[in-house]
Short mmCIF file of C-alpha atoms in Angstrom, two decimals:
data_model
loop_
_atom_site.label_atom_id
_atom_site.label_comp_id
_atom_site.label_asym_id
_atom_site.label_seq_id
_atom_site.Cartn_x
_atom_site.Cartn_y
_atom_site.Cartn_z
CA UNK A 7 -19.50 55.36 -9.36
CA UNK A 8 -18.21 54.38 -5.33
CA UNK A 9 -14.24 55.07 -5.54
CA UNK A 10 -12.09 52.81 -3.33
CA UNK A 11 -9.50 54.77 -1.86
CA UNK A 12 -5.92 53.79 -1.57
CA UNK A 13 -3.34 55.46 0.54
CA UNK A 14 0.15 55.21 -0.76
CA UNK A 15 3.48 56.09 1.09
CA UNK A 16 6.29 56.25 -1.33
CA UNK A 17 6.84 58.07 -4.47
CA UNK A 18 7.91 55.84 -7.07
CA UNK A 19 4.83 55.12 -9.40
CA UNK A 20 6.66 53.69 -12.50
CA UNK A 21 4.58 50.40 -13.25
CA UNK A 22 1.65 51.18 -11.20
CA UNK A 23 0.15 52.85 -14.49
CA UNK A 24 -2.87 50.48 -14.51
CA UNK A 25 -3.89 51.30 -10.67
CA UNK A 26 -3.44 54.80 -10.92
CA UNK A 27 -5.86 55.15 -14.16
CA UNK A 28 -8.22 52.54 -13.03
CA UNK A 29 -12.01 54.43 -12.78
CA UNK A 30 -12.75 52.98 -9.79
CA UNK A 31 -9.68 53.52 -8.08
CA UNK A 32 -8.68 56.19 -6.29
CA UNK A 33 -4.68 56.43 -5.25
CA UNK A 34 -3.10 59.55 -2.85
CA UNK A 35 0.10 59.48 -2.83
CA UNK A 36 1.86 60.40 0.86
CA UNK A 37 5.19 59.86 0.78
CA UNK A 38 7.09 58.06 4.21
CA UNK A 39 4.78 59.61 7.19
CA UNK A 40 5.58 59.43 10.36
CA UNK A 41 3.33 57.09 12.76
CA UNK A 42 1.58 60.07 13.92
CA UNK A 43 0.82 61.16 10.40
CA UNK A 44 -0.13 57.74 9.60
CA UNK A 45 -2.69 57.31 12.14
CA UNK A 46 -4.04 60.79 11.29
CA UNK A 47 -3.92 60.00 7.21
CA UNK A 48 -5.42 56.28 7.56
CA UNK A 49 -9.12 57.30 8.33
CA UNK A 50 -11.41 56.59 5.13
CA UNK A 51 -8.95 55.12 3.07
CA UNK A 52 -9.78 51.17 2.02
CA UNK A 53 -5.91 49.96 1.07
CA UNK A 54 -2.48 50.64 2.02
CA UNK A 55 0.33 50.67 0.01
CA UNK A 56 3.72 50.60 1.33
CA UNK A 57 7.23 49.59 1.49
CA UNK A 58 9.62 48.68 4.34
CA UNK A 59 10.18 52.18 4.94
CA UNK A 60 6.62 52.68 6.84
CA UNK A 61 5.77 50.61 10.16
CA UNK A 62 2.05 49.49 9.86
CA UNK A 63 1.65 49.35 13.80
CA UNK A 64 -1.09 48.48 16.13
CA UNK A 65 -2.30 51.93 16.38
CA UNK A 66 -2.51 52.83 12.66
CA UNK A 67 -4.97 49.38 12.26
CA UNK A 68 -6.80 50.35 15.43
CA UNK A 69 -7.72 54.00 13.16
CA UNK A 70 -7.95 52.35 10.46
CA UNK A 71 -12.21 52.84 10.11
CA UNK A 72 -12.45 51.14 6.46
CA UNK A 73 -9.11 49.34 5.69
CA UNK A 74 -9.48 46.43 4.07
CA UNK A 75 -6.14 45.63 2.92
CA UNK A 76 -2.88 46.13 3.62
CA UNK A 77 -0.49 45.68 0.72
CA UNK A 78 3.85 45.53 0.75
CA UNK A 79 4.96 45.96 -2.50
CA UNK A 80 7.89 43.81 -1.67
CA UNK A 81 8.24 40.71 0.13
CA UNK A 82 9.01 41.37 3.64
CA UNK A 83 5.87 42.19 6.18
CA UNK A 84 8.05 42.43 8.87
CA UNK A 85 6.44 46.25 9.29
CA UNK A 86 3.22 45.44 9.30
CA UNK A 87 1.75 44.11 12.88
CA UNK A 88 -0.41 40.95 11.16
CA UNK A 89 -2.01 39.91 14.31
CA UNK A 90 -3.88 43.04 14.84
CA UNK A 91 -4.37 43.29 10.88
CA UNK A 92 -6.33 39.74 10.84
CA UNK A 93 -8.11 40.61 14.22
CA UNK A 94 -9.61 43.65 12.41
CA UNK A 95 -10.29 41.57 9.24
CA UNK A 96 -7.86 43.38 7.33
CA UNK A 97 -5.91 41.43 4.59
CA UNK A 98 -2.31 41.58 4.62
CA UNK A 99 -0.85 40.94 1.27
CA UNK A 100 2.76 41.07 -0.31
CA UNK A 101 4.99 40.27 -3.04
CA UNK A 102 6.71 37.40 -2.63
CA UNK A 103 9.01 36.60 -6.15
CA UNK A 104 9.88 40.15 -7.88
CA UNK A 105 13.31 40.75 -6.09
CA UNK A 106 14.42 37.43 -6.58
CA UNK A 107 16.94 38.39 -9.52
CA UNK A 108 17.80 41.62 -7.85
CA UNK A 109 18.93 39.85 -4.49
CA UNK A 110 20.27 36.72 -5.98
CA UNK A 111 22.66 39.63 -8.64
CA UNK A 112 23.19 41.56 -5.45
CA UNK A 113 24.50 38.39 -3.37
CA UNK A 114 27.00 37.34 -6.39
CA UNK A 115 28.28 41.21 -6.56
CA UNK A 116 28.85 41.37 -2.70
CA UNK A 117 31.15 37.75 -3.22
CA UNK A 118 32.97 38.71 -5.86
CA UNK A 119 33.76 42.64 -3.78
CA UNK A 120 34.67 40.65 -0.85
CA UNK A 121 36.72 38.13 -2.46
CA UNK A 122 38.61 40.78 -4.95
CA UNK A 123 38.99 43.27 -1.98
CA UNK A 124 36.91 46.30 -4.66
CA UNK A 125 35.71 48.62 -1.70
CA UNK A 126 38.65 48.81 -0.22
CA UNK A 127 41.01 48.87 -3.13
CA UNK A 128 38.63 51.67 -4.85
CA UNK A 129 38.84 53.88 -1.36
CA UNK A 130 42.53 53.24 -1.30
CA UNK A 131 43.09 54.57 -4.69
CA UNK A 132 40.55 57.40 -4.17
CA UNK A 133 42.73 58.27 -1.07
CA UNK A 134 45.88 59.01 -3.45
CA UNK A 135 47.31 55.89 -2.58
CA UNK A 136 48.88 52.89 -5.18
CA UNK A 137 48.67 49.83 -3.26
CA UNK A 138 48.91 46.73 -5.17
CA UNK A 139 49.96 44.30 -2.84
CA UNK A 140 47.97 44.96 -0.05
CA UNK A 141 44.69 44.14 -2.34
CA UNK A 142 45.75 40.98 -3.26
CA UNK A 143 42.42 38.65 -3.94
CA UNK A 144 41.12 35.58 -4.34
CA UNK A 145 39.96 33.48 -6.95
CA UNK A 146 36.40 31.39 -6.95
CA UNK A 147 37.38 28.70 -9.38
CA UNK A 148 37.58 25.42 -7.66
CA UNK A 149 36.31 26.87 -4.23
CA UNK A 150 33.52 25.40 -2.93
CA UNK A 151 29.95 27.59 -2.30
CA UNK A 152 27.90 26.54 0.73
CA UNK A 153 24.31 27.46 0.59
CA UNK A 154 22.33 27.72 3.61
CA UNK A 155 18.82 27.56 2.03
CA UNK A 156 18.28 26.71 -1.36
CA UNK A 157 15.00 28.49 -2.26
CA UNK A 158 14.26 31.17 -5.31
CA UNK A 159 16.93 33.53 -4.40
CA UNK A 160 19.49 30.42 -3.39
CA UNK A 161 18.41 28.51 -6.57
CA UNK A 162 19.44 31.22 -8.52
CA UNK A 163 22.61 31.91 -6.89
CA UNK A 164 23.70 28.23 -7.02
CA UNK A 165 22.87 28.96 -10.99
CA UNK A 166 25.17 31.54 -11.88
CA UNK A 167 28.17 30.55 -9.44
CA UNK A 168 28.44 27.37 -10.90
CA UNK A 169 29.29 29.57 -14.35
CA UNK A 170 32.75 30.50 -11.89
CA UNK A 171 33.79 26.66 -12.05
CA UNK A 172 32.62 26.77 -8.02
CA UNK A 173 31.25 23.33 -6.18
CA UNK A 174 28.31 23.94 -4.78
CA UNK A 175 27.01 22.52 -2.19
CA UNK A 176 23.63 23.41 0.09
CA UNK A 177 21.73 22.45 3.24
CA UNK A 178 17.95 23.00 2.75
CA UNK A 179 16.01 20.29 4.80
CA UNK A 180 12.94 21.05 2.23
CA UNK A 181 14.38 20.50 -1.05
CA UNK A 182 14.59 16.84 -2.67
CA UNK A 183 17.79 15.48 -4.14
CA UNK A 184 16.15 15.75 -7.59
CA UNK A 185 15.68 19.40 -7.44
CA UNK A 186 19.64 19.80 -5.86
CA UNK A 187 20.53 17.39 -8.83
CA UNK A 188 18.76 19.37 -11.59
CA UNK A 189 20.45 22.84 -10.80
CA UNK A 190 24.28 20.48 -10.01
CA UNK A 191 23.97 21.59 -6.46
CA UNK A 192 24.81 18.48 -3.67
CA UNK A 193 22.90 18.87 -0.66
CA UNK A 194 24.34 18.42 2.51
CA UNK A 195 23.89 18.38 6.67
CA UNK A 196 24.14 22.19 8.09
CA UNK A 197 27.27 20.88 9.82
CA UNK A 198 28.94 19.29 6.48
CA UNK A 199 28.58 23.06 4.86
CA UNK A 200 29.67 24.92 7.83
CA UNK A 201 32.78 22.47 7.83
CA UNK A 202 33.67 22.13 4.25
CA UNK A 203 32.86 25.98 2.55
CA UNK A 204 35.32 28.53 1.32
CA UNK A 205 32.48 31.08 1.26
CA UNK A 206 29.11 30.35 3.04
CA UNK A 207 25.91 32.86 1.84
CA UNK A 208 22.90 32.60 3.61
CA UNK A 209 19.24 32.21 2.11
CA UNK A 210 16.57 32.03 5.07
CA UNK A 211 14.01 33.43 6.77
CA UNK A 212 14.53 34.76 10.25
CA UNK A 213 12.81 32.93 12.48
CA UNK A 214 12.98 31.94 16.05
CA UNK A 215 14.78 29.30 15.21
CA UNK A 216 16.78 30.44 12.16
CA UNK A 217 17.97 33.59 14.62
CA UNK A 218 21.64 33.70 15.68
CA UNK A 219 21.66 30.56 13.81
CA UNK A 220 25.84 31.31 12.64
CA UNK A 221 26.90 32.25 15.95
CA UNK A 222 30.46 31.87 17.98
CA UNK A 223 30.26 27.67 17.57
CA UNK A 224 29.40 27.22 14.85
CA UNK A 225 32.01 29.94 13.03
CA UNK A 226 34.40 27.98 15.55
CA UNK A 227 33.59 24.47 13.20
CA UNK A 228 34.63 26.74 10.23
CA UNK A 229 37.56 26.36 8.19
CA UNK A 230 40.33 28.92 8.76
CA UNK A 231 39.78 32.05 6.49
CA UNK A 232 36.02 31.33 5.49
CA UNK A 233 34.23 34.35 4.36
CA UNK A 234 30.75 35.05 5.04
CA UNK A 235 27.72 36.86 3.02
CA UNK A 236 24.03 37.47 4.22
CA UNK A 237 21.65 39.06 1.82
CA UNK A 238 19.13 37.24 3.70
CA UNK A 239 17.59 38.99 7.21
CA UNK A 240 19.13 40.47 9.88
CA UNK A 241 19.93 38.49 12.80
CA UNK A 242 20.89 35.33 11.61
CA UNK A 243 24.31 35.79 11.97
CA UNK A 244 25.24 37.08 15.36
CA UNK A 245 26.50 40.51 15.42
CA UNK A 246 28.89 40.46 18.39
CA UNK A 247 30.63 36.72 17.60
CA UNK A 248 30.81 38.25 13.87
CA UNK A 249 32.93 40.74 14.94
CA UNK A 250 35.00 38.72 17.44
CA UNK A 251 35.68 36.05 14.55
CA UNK A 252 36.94 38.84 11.75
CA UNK A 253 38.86 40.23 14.37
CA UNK A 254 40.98 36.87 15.23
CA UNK A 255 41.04 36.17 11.78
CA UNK A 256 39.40 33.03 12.15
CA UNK A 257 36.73 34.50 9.74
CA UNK A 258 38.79 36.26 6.49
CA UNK A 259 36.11 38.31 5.50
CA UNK A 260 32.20 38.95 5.22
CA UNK A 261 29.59 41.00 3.05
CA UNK A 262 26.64 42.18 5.01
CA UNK A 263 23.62 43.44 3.58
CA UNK A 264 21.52 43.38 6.40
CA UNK A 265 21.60 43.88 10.41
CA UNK A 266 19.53 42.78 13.41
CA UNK A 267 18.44 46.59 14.34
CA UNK A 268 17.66 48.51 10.79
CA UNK A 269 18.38 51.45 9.50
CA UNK A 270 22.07 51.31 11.55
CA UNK A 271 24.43 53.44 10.92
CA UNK A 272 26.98 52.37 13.81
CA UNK A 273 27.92 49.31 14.12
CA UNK A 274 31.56 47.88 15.29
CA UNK A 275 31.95 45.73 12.13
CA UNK A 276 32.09 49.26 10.49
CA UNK A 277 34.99 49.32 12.07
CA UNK A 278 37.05 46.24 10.21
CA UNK A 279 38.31 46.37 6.70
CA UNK A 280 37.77 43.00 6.29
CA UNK A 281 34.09 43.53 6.04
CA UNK A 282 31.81 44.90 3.44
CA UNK A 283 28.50 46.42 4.28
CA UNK A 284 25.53 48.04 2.30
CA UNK A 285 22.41 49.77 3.60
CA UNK A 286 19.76 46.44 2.58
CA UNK A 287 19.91 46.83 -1.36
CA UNK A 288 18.84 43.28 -2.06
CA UNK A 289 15.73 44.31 -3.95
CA UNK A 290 16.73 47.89 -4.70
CA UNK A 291 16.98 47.63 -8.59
CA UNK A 292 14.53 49.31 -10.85
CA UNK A 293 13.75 45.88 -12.51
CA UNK A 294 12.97 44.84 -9.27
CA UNK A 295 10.61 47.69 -8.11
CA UNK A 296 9.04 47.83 -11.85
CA UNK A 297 8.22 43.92 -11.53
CA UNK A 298 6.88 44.41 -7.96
CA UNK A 299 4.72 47.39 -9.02
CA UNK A 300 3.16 45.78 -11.58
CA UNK A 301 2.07 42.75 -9.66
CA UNK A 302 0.99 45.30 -6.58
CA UNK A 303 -0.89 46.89 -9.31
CA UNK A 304 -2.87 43.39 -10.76
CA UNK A 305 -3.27 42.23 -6.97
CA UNK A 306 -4.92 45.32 -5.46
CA UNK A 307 -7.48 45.91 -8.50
CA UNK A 308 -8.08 41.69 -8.27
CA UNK A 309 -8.67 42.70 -4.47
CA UNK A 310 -11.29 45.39 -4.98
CA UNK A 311 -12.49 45.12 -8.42
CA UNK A 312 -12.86 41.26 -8.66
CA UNK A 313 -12.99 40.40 -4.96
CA UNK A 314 -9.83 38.01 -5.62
CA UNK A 315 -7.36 37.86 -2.79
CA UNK A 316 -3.88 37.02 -4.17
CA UNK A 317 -0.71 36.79 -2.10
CA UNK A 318 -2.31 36.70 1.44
CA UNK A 319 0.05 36.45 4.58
CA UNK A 320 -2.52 36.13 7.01
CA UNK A 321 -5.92 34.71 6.01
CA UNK A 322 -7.08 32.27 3.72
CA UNK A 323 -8.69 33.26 -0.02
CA UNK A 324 -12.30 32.02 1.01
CA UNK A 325 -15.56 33.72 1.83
CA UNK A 326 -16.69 34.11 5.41
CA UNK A 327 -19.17 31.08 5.97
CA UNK A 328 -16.50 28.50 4.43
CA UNK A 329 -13.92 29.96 6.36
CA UNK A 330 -15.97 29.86 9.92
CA UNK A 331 -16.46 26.20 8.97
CA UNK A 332 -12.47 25.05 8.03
CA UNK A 333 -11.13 27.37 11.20
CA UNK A 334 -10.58 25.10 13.57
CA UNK A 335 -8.96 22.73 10.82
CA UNK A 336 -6.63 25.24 9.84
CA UNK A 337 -5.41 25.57 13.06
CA UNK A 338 -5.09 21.93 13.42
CA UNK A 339 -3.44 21.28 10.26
CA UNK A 340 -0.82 24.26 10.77
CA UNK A 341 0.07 22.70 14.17
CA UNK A 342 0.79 19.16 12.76
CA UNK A 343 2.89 20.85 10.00
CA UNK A 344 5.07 22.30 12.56
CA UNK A 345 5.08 19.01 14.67
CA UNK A 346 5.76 17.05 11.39
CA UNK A 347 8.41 19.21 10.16
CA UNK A 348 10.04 18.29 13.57
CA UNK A 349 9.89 14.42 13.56
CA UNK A 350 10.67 13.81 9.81
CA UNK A 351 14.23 13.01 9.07
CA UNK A 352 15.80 13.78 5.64
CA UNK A 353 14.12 16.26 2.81
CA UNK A 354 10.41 15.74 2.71
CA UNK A 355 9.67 13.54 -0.89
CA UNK A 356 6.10 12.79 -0.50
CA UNK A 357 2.56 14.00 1.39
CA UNK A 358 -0.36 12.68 1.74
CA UNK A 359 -3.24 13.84 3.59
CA UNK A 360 -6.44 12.24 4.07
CA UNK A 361 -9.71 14.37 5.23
CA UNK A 362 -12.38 11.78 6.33
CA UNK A 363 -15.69 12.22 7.14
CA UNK A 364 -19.24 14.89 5.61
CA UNK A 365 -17.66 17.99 6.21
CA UNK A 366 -14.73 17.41 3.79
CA UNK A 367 -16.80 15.91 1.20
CA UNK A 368 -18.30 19.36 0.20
CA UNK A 369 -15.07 21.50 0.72
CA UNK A 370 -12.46 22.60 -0.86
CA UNK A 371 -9.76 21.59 1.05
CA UNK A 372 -6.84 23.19 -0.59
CA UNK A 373 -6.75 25.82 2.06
CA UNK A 374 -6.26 23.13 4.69
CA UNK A 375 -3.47 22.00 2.90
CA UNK A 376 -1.98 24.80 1.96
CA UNK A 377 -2.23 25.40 5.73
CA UNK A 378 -0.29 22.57 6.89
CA UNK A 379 2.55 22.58 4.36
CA UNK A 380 2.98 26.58 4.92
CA UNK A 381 3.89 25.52 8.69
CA UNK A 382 5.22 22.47 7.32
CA UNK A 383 8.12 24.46 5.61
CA UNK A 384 7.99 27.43 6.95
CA UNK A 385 11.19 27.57 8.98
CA UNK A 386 13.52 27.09 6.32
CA UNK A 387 12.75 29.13 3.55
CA UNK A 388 13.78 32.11 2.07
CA UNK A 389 9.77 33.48 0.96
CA UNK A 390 7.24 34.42 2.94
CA UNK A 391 4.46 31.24 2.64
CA UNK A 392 1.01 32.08 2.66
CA UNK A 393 -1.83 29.81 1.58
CA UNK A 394 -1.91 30.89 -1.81
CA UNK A 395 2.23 30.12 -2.22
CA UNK A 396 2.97 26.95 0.09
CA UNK A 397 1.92 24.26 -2.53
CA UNK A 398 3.55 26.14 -5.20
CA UNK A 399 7.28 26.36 -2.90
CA UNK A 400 6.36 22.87 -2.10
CA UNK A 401 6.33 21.32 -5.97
CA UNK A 402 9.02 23.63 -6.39
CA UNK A 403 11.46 21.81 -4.22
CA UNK A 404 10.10 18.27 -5.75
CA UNK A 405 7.29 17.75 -2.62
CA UNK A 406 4.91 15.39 -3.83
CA UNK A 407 1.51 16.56 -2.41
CA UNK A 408 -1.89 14.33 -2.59
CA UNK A 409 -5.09 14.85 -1.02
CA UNK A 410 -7.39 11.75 -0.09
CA UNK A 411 -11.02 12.52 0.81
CA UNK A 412 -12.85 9.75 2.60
CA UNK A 413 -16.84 9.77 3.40
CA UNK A 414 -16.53 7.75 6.56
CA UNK A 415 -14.46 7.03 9.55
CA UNK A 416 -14.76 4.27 11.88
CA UNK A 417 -13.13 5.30 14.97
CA UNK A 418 -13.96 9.16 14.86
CA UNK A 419 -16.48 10.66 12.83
CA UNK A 420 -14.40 12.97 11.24
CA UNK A 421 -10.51 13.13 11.01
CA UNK A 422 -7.20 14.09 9.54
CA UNK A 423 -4.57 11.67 8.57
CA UNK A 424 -1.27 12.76 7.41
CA UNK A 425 1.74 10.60 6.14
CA UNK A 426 5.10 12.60 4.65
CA UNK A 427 7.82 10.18 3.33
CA UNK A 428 11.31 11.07 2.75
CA UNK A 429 14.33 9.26 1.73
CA UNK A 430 15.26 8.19 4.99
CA UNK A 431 11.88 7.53 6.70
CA UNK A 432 8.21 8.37 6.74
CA UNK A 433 5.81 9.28 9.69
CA UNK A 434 2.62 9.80 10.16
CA UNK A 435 -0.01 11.54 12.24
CA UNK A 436 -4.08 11.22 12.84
CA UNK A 437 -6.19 14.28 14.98
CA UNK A 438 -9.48 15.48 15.51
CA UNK A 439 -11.39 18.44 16.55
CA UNK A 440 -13.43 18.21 19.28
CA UNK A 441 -14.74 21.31 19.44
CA UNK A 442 -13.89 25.09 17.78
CA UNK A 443 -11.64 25.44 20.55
CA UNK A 444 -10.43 22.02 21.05
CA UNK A 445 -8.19 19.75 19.12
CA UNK A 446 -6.66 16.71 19.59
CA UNK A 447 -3.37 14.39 18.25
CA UNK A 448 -5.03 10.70 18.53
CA UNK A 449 -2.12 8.98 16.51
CA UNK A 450 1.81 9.36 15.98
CA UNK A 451 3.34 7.22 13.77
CA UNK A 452 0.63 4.24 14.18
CA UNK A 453 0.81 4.54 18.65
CA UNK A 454 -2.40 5.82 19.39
CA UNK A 455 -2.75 8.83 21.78
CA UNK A 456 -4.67 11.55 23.17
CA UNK A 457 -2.51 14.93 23.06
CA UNK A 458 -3.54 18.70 22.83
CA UNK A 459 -1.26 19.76 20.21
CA UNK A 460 -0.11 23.23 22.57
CA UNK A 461 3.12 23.73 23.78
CA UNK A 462 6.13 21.93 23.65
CA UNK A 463 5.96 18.15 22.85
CA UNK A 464 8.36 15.61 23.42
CA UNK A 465 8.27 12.62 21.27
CA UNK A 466 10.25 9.44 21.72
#
């Protein structure tokens, strides 16, 4: 019986039980090599299992002679160099939901340190000092929580701090009043949080447009004494004005789990008492790791027992010939996401997509779907969204999603037509492919037009 071969690269194996004893399964365990040992160790192996802890670079996928997967058991694939992954045809996968308790717990102990002063109370005490009145705290009844990002990990947040008799309020472009309503959370603009927290904690992805997002002027729109927590990435709060802000006192405190440049263990915020740091421990629980394991486990014996792909970052869950086919759709479909996301005002309520002409009529066209709303709400969410999770964040945050297939077109022989609806206004955008390398924007919100979808568009 053929043995697939799995490399793994940390030593924890509590969960993994079923992978491990699986007969066609093979799993060496080499804990945290370096790059050099990685590109050495890679050769003949068919998966990769790792955490953040190993850098899946260029050169390890370029040795790689048999990989067909890379897995994270976690949800971050910041490590892992995608691009050259889905050049090679090697599947990317991760874990997307099983350190959502363990962050969101992790986010509510790091408030309730910084607001109580605990670190620095404990090391005072520890120190063979008895200072009472210099630890003097804060309470978090009747202050008000502001939420940037109200995904899983912010959902679950808003949960439990309401328990403290807190208002919460959010800003999450992406999630319908409904869904605020149900968990008593009131959505607002990013500049009505920024202006009317006590504490702000952040619950986004870094992206190029999410980075240095809480930077000098916007901590200058503040109120006086606001503290700050991220839990979420690195970056998104700017280092340098951080510092700058705790230092004037303009900023009373913050509670840092994570930093641009990682692992760091020098940083001038170190520096301040009136900041609490710890070395990324979001998802370090051994809940956590046991529900991730467990889930790595299912996914990678789906992967090469049952040739299922589950929890892909960077290709679709199809076979080859259907996916040759949809390509160029994909691509289309992801730009007018990210174009869409741009023009709609308000929280996206409804979607509705409309494939016309032969080639949809035979297709599944979930993946081209999935493909649009992934860019569609992609910058503002705290998950990594890959085709086989977008539709699922999507009906999470109260997205109404509907797919239209018509046989015929009369203008073009084969289209897409997309209309998302909020509470505030709806738009609406038509485009073709011309060719595999060639699409086209033919309508924006009913002007017809002829536009390669590249670059930077302005709309007015």
């Amino acid at each position: 019986m053929k043995k697939y071969k799995i490399l793994m690269t940390y030593k924890n194996t509590e969960g993994l039980e079923k992978l491990l004893e699986h007969p066609e399964i093979q799993v060496d365990i080499k804990p945290k090599p370096s790059q050099e040992e990685l590109v050495n160790l890679i050769k003949g192996y068919n998966g990769l299992l790792i955490r953040s802890e190993v850098k899946v670079t260029k050169d390890v996928i370029e040795a790689a002679d048999t990989l067909k997967v890379v897995c994270r058991a976690g949800t971050g694939v910041d490590n892992v160099d995608s691009q050259a992954a889905t050049k090679k045809g090697i599947i990317v996968m991760n874990v997307p939901g099983g350190n959502t308790i363990s962050a969101c717990e992790h986010t509510i102990g790091l408030i309730l340190a910084m607001m109580r002063n605990i670190p620095q109370a404990h090391a005072s005490l520890k120190s063979g000092k008895w200072e009472r009145e210099k630890f003097v705290g804060n309470e978090l009844q009747g202050k008000t929580l502001g939420l940037i990002g109200l995904g899983r990990i912010g959902s679950e947040v808003a949960k439990r701090m309401k328990l403290f008799d807190m208002k919460i309020i959010a800003y999450d472009p992406y999630v319908s009043e409904d869904y605020a309503n149900q968990l008593g959370v009131e959505l607002r603009s990013f500049e009505e949080v920024i202006k009317e927290a006590d504490i702000i904690s952040l619950h986004i992805p870094k992206t190029e447009e999410t980075k240095n997002l809480i930077n000098k002027d916007v901590m200058a729109k503040m109120k006086d004494g606001i503290c700050i927590v991220n839990c979420a990435r690195g970056g998104i709060v700017n280092e340098n004005d951080l510092y700058e802000m705790l230092k004037s006192g303009k900023i009373a405190a913050a509670a840092l789990d994570v930093f641009e440049k990682e692992p760091t263990t020098s940083s001038p915020l170190f520096e301040l008492d009136n900041v609490i740091v710890t070395p990324h421990l979001g998802a370090s629980t051994e809940e956590a790791q046991v529900k991730i394991a467990k889930e790595v486990a299912d996914m990678l014996i789906d992967f090469f027992v049952n040739g299922m792909i589950r929890n892909a970052v960077n290709i679709p869950s199809i076979d080859k010939e259907t996916y040759k086919k949809l390509a160029p759709y994909i691509t289309l479909l992801e730009k007018i996401g990210v174009l869409q996301s741009k023009l709609l005002e308000g929280a996206a309520k409804e979607i509705y997509i409309q494939y016309v002409g032969p080639i949809f009529q035979q297709l599944n066209t979930y993946i081209l779907t999935s493909a649009y709303v992934k860019k569609f709400l992609s910058n503002f969410v705290d998950i990594e969204l890959n085709y086989v999770n977008a539709q699922i964040v999507a009906k999470e945050r109260g997205i109404t999603i509907k797919e239209i297939k018509v046989a015929e077109g009369r203008e073009y022989k084969e289209y897409v037509s997309i209309i998302v609806k909020s509470a505030k206004q709806e738009n609406s955008v038509s485009a073709i492919v011309v060719n595999e390398n060639n699409c086209r924007i033919v309508e924006i919100n009913g002007m017809d037009c002829d536009v390669e979808p590249e670059g930077k568009i302005i709309v007015l």
